[in-house]
Short mmCIF file of C-alpha atoms in Angstrom, two decimals:
data_model
loop_
_atom_site.label_atom_id
_atom_site.label_comp_id
_atom_site.label_asym_id
_atom_site.label_seq_id
_atom_site.Cartn_x
_atom_site.Cartn_y
_atom_site.Cartn_z
CA MET A 1 -14.01 -25.80 100.32
CA ILE A 2 -11.93 -25.01 97.68
CA PHE A 3 -14.47 -22.20 97.12
CA SER A 4 -14.52 -21.37 101.18
CA SER A 5 -10.71 -20.89 101.03
CA ALA A 6 -10.02 -18.58 97.46
CA ILE A 7 -12.85 -16.65 99.14
CA LYS A 8 -11.20 -16.10 102.42
CA ARG A 9 -7.76 -15.15 100.16
CA LEU A 10 -9.33 -12.72 98.31
CA CYS A 11 -10.58 -10.86 102.16
CA ALA A 12 -6.98 -11.19 103.21
CA ALA A 13 -6.19 -10.14 100.52
CA ALA A 14 -8.27 -6.95 100.46
CA VAL A 15 -7.44 -6.44 103.39
CA LEU A 16 -3.86 -5.95 102.32
CA GLY A 17 -4.19 -4.43 99.74
CA TRP A 18 -5.69 -1.53 100.94
CA ALA A 19 -2.74 -0.80 103.17
CA LEU A 20 -1.17 2.01 100.11
CA SER A 21 -0.13 5.40 100.71
CA GLY A 22 1.28 7.61 98.40
CA CYS A 23 0.10 10.89 96.65
CA ALA A 24 -2.28 11.77 94.64
CA THR A 25 -3.50 14.55 93.31
CA THR A 26 -7.62 15.35 92.88
CA GLY A 27 -8.56 15.07 89.57
CA GLY A 28 -11.57 15.26 86.98
CA ALA A 29 -12.62 12.31 84.15
CA ASN A 30 -9.49 9.65 84.18
CA PRO A 31 -8.54 8.02 80.13
CA ALA A 32 -7.12 5.17 82.15
CA ASP A 33 -10.51 4.06 83.75
CA PRO A 34 -11.98 3.58 80.65
CA LEU A 35 -14.20 0.50 82.44
CA GLN A 36 -15.35 3.50 85.25
CA PRO A 37 -19.38 2.07 85.27
CA ILE A 38 -17.95 -1.38 85.84
CA ASN A 39 -15.07 -0.46 88.60
CA ARG A 40 -17.55 1.70 90.40
CA ALA A 41 -20.49 -0.75 91.24
CA ILE A 42 -17.38 -3.43 92.16
CA PHE A 43 -15.68 -0.07 94.02
CA GLY A 44 -19.00 -0.40 95.86
CA PHE A 45 -19.60 -3.66 97.26
CA ASN A 46 -15.78 -3.50 98.46
CA ASP A 47 -16.81 -0.63 100.47
CA SER A 48 -19.95 -2.10 101.86
CA PHE A 49 -18.02 -5.42 103.24
CA ASP A 50 -15.77 -3.42 104.41
CA GLU A 51 -18.29 -1.34 106.40
CA PHE A 52 -20.88 -4.32 107.65
CA LEU A 53 -18.24 -6.79 108.35
CA LEU A 54 -14.36 -6.07 108.34
CA LYS A 55 -13.71 -2.26 110.25
CA PRO A 56 -16.79 -3.77 112.70
CA VAL A 57 -14.23 -6.83 113.00
CA ALA A 58 -10.68 -4.32 112.70
CA GLU A 59 -12.43 -1.51 115.51
CA ALA A 60 -12.71 -5.07 117.60
CA TYR A 61 -9.08 -6.71 117.35
CA ARG A 62 -7.18 -2.70 118.18
CA ALA A 63 -9.50 -2.06 121.34
CA ALA A 64 -9.32 -6.72 122.06
CA LEU A 65 -5.24 -6.71 122.04
CA PRO A 66 -2.71 -3.78 122.54
CA GLU A 67 -0.64 -1.65 120.91
CA PRO A 68 3.09 -3.52 121.00
CA VAL A 69 1.27 -7.41 120.12
CA ARG A 70 -0.54 -5.64 117.16
CA THR A 71 2.95 -4.33 116.38
CA GLY A 72 4.48 -7.73 116.63
CA VAL A 73 1.87 -9.65 114.42
CA THR A 74 2.39 -6.73 111.38
CA ASN A 75 6.17 -7.28 111.52
CA PHE A 76 5.98 -12.02 111.38
CA PHE A 77 4.12 -11.11 108.28
CA SER A 78 5.87 -8.02 106.79
CA ASN A 79 9.55 -10.66 107.58
CA ILE A 80 7.84 -13.28 105.42
CA GLU A 81 6.83 -10.82 102.62
CA ASP A 82 10.35 -9.96 102.77
CA VAL A 83 11.63 -12.65 100.79
CA TRP A 84 9.78 -11.85 97.91
CA ILE A 85 10.45 -8.82 97.98
CA GLY A 86 14.44 -9.42 98.14
CA ALA A 87 13.69 -11.43 94.53
CA ASN A 88 11.44 -8.52 92.73
CA ASN A 89 15.22 -6.33 93.31
CA LEU A 90 17.07 -8.76 92.31
CA LEU A 91 14.62 -9.45 89.21
CA GLN A 92 14.69 -5.95 88.93
CA GLY A 93 17.71 -5.42 88.78
CA LYS A 94 18.31 -3.62 92.07
CA PRO A 95 21.28 -5.74 93.44
CA GLU A 96 21.90 -4.65 96.55
CA GLN A 97 18.62 -3.45 97.78
CA ALA A 98 18.02 -7.11 97.35
CA LEU A 99 20.48 -8.10 99.54
CA GLN A 100 19.01 -5.66 102.17
CA ASP A 101 15.87 -7.18 102.38
CA MET A 102 17.54 -10.67 102.58
CA LEU A 103 19.69 -9.27 105.56
CA ARG A 104 16.41 -7.76 106.93
CA VAL A 105 15.11 -11.63 106.76
CA VAL A 106 18.35 -13.12 108.35
CA ILE A 107 18.90 -10.58 110.97
CA ASN A 108 15.15 -10.41 111.90
CA THR A 109 14.15 -13.92 112.39
CA ILE A 110 17.11 -14.90 114.33
CA PHE A 111 17.55 -11.81 116.19
CA GLY A 112 13.54 -10.41 115.85
CA ILE A 113 12.01 -13.28 117.79
CA GLY A 114 10.92 -15.26 114.31
CA GLY A 115 10.16 -11.36 112.92
CA LEU A 116 7.89 -10.27 115.53
CA MET A 117 10.19 -7.10 116.35
CA ASP A 118 11.78 -5.41 113.29
CA VAL A 119 15.93 -5.39 114.64
CA ALA A 120 16.87 -4.53 110.75
CA TYR A 121 15.12 -1.59 110.88
CA ASP A 122 16.71 -0.10 114.40
CA GLU A 123 19.98 -1.15 112.48
CA GLY A 124 19.67 1.00 109.24
CA LEU A 125 17.68 -1.68 106.61
CA ASP A 126 14.56 -0.05 105.62
CA LYS A 127 11.29 -1.61 104.51
CA HIS A 128 10.64 -1.59 100.77
CA ASN A 129 7.95 -2.05 98.52
CA GLU A 130 8.11 -4.11 96.08
CA ASP A 131 5.76 -6.46 93.66
CA PHE A 132 5.87 -8.48 90.07
CA GLY A 133 3.52 -5.87 88.90
CA GLN A 134 6.81 -3.11 89.50
CA THR A 135 8.34 -5.12 87.83
CA LEU A 136 6.40 -5.31 84.56
CA GLY A 137 6.08 -1.94 85.26
CA ARG A 138 10.61 -1.94 85.24
CA TRP A 139 10.89 -3.26 82.28
CA GLY A 140 8.64 -1.61 79.81
CA ILE A 141 5.32 -3.13 80.37
CA GLY A 142 2.27 -1.20 80.30
CA SER A 143 -0.18 -0.86 83.38
CA GLY A 144 -3.12 -1.07 81.12
CA PRO A 145 -6.76 -0.16 82.20
CA TYR A 146 -7.41 0.43 85.19
CA LEU A 147 -9.28 -1.59 87.78
CA VAL A 148 -11.53 -2.14 90.93
CA LEU A 149 -10.79 -6.19 91.54
CA PRO A 150 -14.22 -7.75 94.13
CA PHE A 151 -12.96 -7.42 98.19
CA PHE A 152 -9.07 -6.69 96.34
CA GLY A 153 -9.74 -3.11 95.26
CA PRO A 154 -7.86 -0.87 92.86
CA SER A 155 -5.34 -2.45 90.80
CA THR A 156 -4.44 -2.10 86.67
CA LEU A 157 -4.47 -5.94 83.54
CA ARG A 158 -0.67 -5.20 84.37
CA ASP A 159 -1.14 -5.36 88.40
CA GLY A 160 -4.04 -7.73 88.95
CA VAL A 161 -2.15 -10.48 87.10
CA ALA A 162 1.07 -9.86 88.62
CA ARG A 163 -0.99 -10.08 91.80
CA LEU A 164 -3.46 -12.12 91.55
CA GLY A 165 -1.24 -15.48 88.51
CA VAL A 166 2.19 -14.46 90.47
CA ASP A 167 2.48 -13.22 93.87
CA ASN A 168 -0.47 -14.46 96.29
CA ALA A 169 1.39 -17.83 93.97
CA VAL A 170 4.50 -16.99 96.03
CA ASP A 171 2.87 -16.67 99.07
CA PRO A 172 4.99 -18.55 102.05
CA VAL A 173 1.08 -18.53 103.60
CA TRP A 174 -0.71 -20.60 101.02
CA THR A 175 2.40 -22.55 100.65
CA ILE A 176 0.93 -24.13 103.97
CA ASP A 177 -0.96 -27.46 103.56
CA ARG A 178 -3.69 -27.47 106.42
CA VAL A 179 -6.29 -25.24 104.88
CA SER A 180 -7.58 -24.06 109.01
CA THR A 181 -4.14 -22.96 109.10
CA ARG A 182 -3.65 -20.79 105.96
CA ASN A 183 -7.26 -19.91 106.14
CA SER A 184 -6.09 -18.72 109.89
CA LEU A 185 -2.92 -17.09 108.55
CA TYR A 186 -4.59 -15.19 106.04
CA THR A 187 -7.39 -14.04 108.23
CA VAL A 188 -5.85 -12.92 110.83
CA ARG A 189 -3.24 -10.95 108.27
CA ALA A 190 -5.83 -9.24 106.62
CA VAL A 191 -7.87 -7.72 110.04
CA ASN A 192 -4.79 -6.39 111.51
CA ALA A 193 -3.68 -4.32 108.98
CA ARG A 194 -7.46 -2.61 108.46
CA ALA A 195 -6.81 -2.31 112.41
CA GLY A 196 -3.29 -0.30 111.63
CA LEU A 197 -5.66 1.99 109.33
CA LEU A 198 -8.94 3.08 111.15
CA ASP A 199 -7.55 5.82 111.25
CA ALA A 200 -5.72 6.72 108.24
CA ALA A 201 -9.53 6.00 106.19
CA ARG A 202 -11.32 8.21 109.04
CA VAL A 203 -9.61 11.01 106.92
CA MET A 204 -9.19 10.02 103.93
CA GLU A 205 -13.49 9.72 104.24
CA GLN A 206 -13.01 13.21 105.12
CA ALA A 207 -11.40 14.26 102.52
CA ALA A 208 -12.71 13.42 98.91
CA LEU A 209 -15.94 14.63 97.99
CA ASP A 210 -16.34 11.81 95.32
CA LYS A 211 -13.56 8.78 97.45
CA TYR A 212 -13.76 6.76 94.24
CA ARG A 213 -12.32 8.99 92.48
CA PHE A 214 -9.93 10.22 95.03
CA VAL A 215 -8.52 6.10 95.73
CA ARG A 216 -7.92 5.82 91.39
CA ASP A 217 -6.12 8.41 90.90
CA ALA A 218 -4.31 8.07 94.46
CA TYR A 219 -3.01 4.80 93.50
CA LEU A 220 -2.59 5.15 89.44
CA GLN A 221 0.15 7.96 90.98
CA ARG A 222 1.12 5.78 94.66
CA ARG A 223 2.35 2.82 90.83
CA ARG A 224 3.68 5.46 88.86
CA SER A 225 6.21 6.22 92.04
CA LEU A 226 6.99 3.46 92.82
CA ILE A 227 7.87 1.68 89.83
CA TYR A 228 10.24 4.55 89.62
CA ASP A 229 11.99 4.35 93.25
CA GLY A 230 9.54 7.80 94.49
CA ASP A 231 11.48 9.53 91.08
CA PRO A 232 9.01 9.38 88.13
CA PRO A 233 9.36 11.27 84.98
CA SER A 234 7.04 13.78 83.83
CA GLU A 235 3.50 13.27 82.69
CA PRO A 236 3.01 15.03 78.74
CA GLU A 237 0.68 18.16 78.91
CA ALA A 238 -1.92 16.83 77.86
CA LYS A 239 -1.85 13.96 79.39
CA ARG A 240 -2.58 16.33 83.12
CA ALA A 241 -4.38 18.49 81.68
CA ALA A 242 -6.85 15.20 80.86
CA ALA A 243 -10.33 16.91 82.52
CA PRO A 244 -10.30 19.91 85.23
CA ASP A 245 -12.57 18.93 89.05
CA GLU A 246 -15.33 20.96 89.50
CA THR A 247 -15.41 19.48 93.37
CA THR A 248 -14.09 20.67 96.75
CA VAL A 249 -12.38 18.75 98.30
CA ARG A 250 -10.16 18.57 102.11
CA GLN A 251 -6.17 18.56 101.96
CA PRO A 252 -5.60 15.35 104.72
CA PRO A 253 -3.32 15.37 106.91
CA ASP A 254 -0.10 13.25 106.21
CA PHE A 255 0.37 10.58 108.05
CA GLY A 256 3.90 9.30 109.73
CA ARG A 257 5.05 6.43 110.47
CA ASP A 258 4.19 7.10 114.13
CA ASP A 259 1.63 9.85 114.39
CA MET A 260 -1.13 11.93 112.31
CA ARG A 261 -0.56 15.74 112.68
CA ASN A 262 -4.25 17.22 112.33
CA ALA A 263 -4.99 19.26 109.63
CA ALA A 264 -7.56 19.89 107.65
CA THR A 265 -8.37 23.17 104.70
CA GLU A 266 -10.45 23.44 102.25
CA ARG A 267 -9.14 24.04 98.34
CA PRO A 268 -10.67 25.39 95.60
CA ALA A 269 -11.28 22.64 92.64
CA ASN A 270 -9.45 24.90 90.42
CA GLU A 271 -6.18 24.57 92.80
CA THR A 272 -4.29 21.50 91.95
CA ALA A 273 -4.37 18.87 95.59
CA ASN A 274 -1.46 16.66 96.39
CA LEU A 275 -2.43 14.21 98.66
CA CYS A 276 -0.06 12.12 100.74
CA PHE A 277 -0.11 8.93 102.95
CA GLU A 278 1.49 6.94 104.88
CA ALA A 279 0.30 4.13 107.22
CA SER A 280 0.44 0.76 107.96
CA ALA A 281 0.45 -2.87 106.10
CA LEU A 282 -1.57 -3.55 102.70
CA PHE A 283 -4.66 -1.43 102.76
CA VAL A 284 -6.34 1.54 105.04
CA TYR A 285 -9.69 0.37 102.46
CA PRO A 286 -10.42 -2.74 101.55
CA GLY A 287 -7.80 -2.82 98.70
CA THR A 288 -4.05 -2.32 97.62
CA GLY A 289 -0.68 -2.42 97.95
CA ALA A 290 2.33 -4.64 99.58
CA ALA A 291 2.28 -5.63 103.05
CA ASP A 292 3.87 -3.11 104.81
CA ASP A 293 4.28 0.03 105.52
CA ALA A 294 0.86 1.67 103.49
CA ALA A 295 -1.27 1.77 100.68
CA VAL A 296 -4.51 3.56 98.62
CA ALA A 297 -7.28 1.24 99.08
CA SER A 298 -10.78 -0.01 96.57
CA GLY A 299 -14.24 -0.08 98.49
CA ALA A 300 -12.40 -0.57 101.23
CA ILE A 301 -8.31 0.66 100.88
CA SER A 302 -4.24 0.10 100.42
CA ILE A 303 -1.21 1.43 101.82
CA ARG A 304 2.56 2.51 102.02
#
């Protein structure tokens, strides 16, 4: 029973991790990925898990439930996560954002019918995206090597330890004593998150010839951007020049909160392609991210 609970928890986090959003530059070999052979194997496992189980369930879920219902589910879990997001903002020395997060919880819980509606957003209180991995990075803890975690997707040594050791431990869903209720909530959260990223995942698959490399670079750049609140310092020239890519990629569209604009153009390998994403929930592929508006994923994806 404990093992079953752990697996379901991993699956939920995996889907949730998918919802990540970020901008990535497709590139060649990455010195931050010394464990690439192992990571690629796990990525392949995650990809298969998504293709044969998670994705079909998410498609059926989206077909069965109208968008307003799915939006309510997303808002409900987002409201729960705002508590820990606020705590991380406080730990990062950002009291103003932490206060906004707490106000979001109060307003959405009271006036948003238990968080089913994001009333706070309409009042100008934007959703933030913070986790303990970002908090560690904010205080100078290096990311360590890139890792792909089974079910969870893309991560790094720092982010993986933070997610498995801290973020999951303080997840309000994890504190529910009744195992059946807890596992049901994990499952709903995971499937709902994946359903919200079905369109984004399709675009990603059209955008890159090497899906592993695409997800890795998107994740690493997205995490770096999040740690510096969207304004990271310039990287050393030598690091940016790491290995030229020898492939051709497709430029995907930007994902807006309410729509996706169609676009797909060929770019030569020697021309940098900035790939930006924004979607809902924790992932697009079993992967990474915080449960809010998006993140990139692992063989499965995270978006913010």
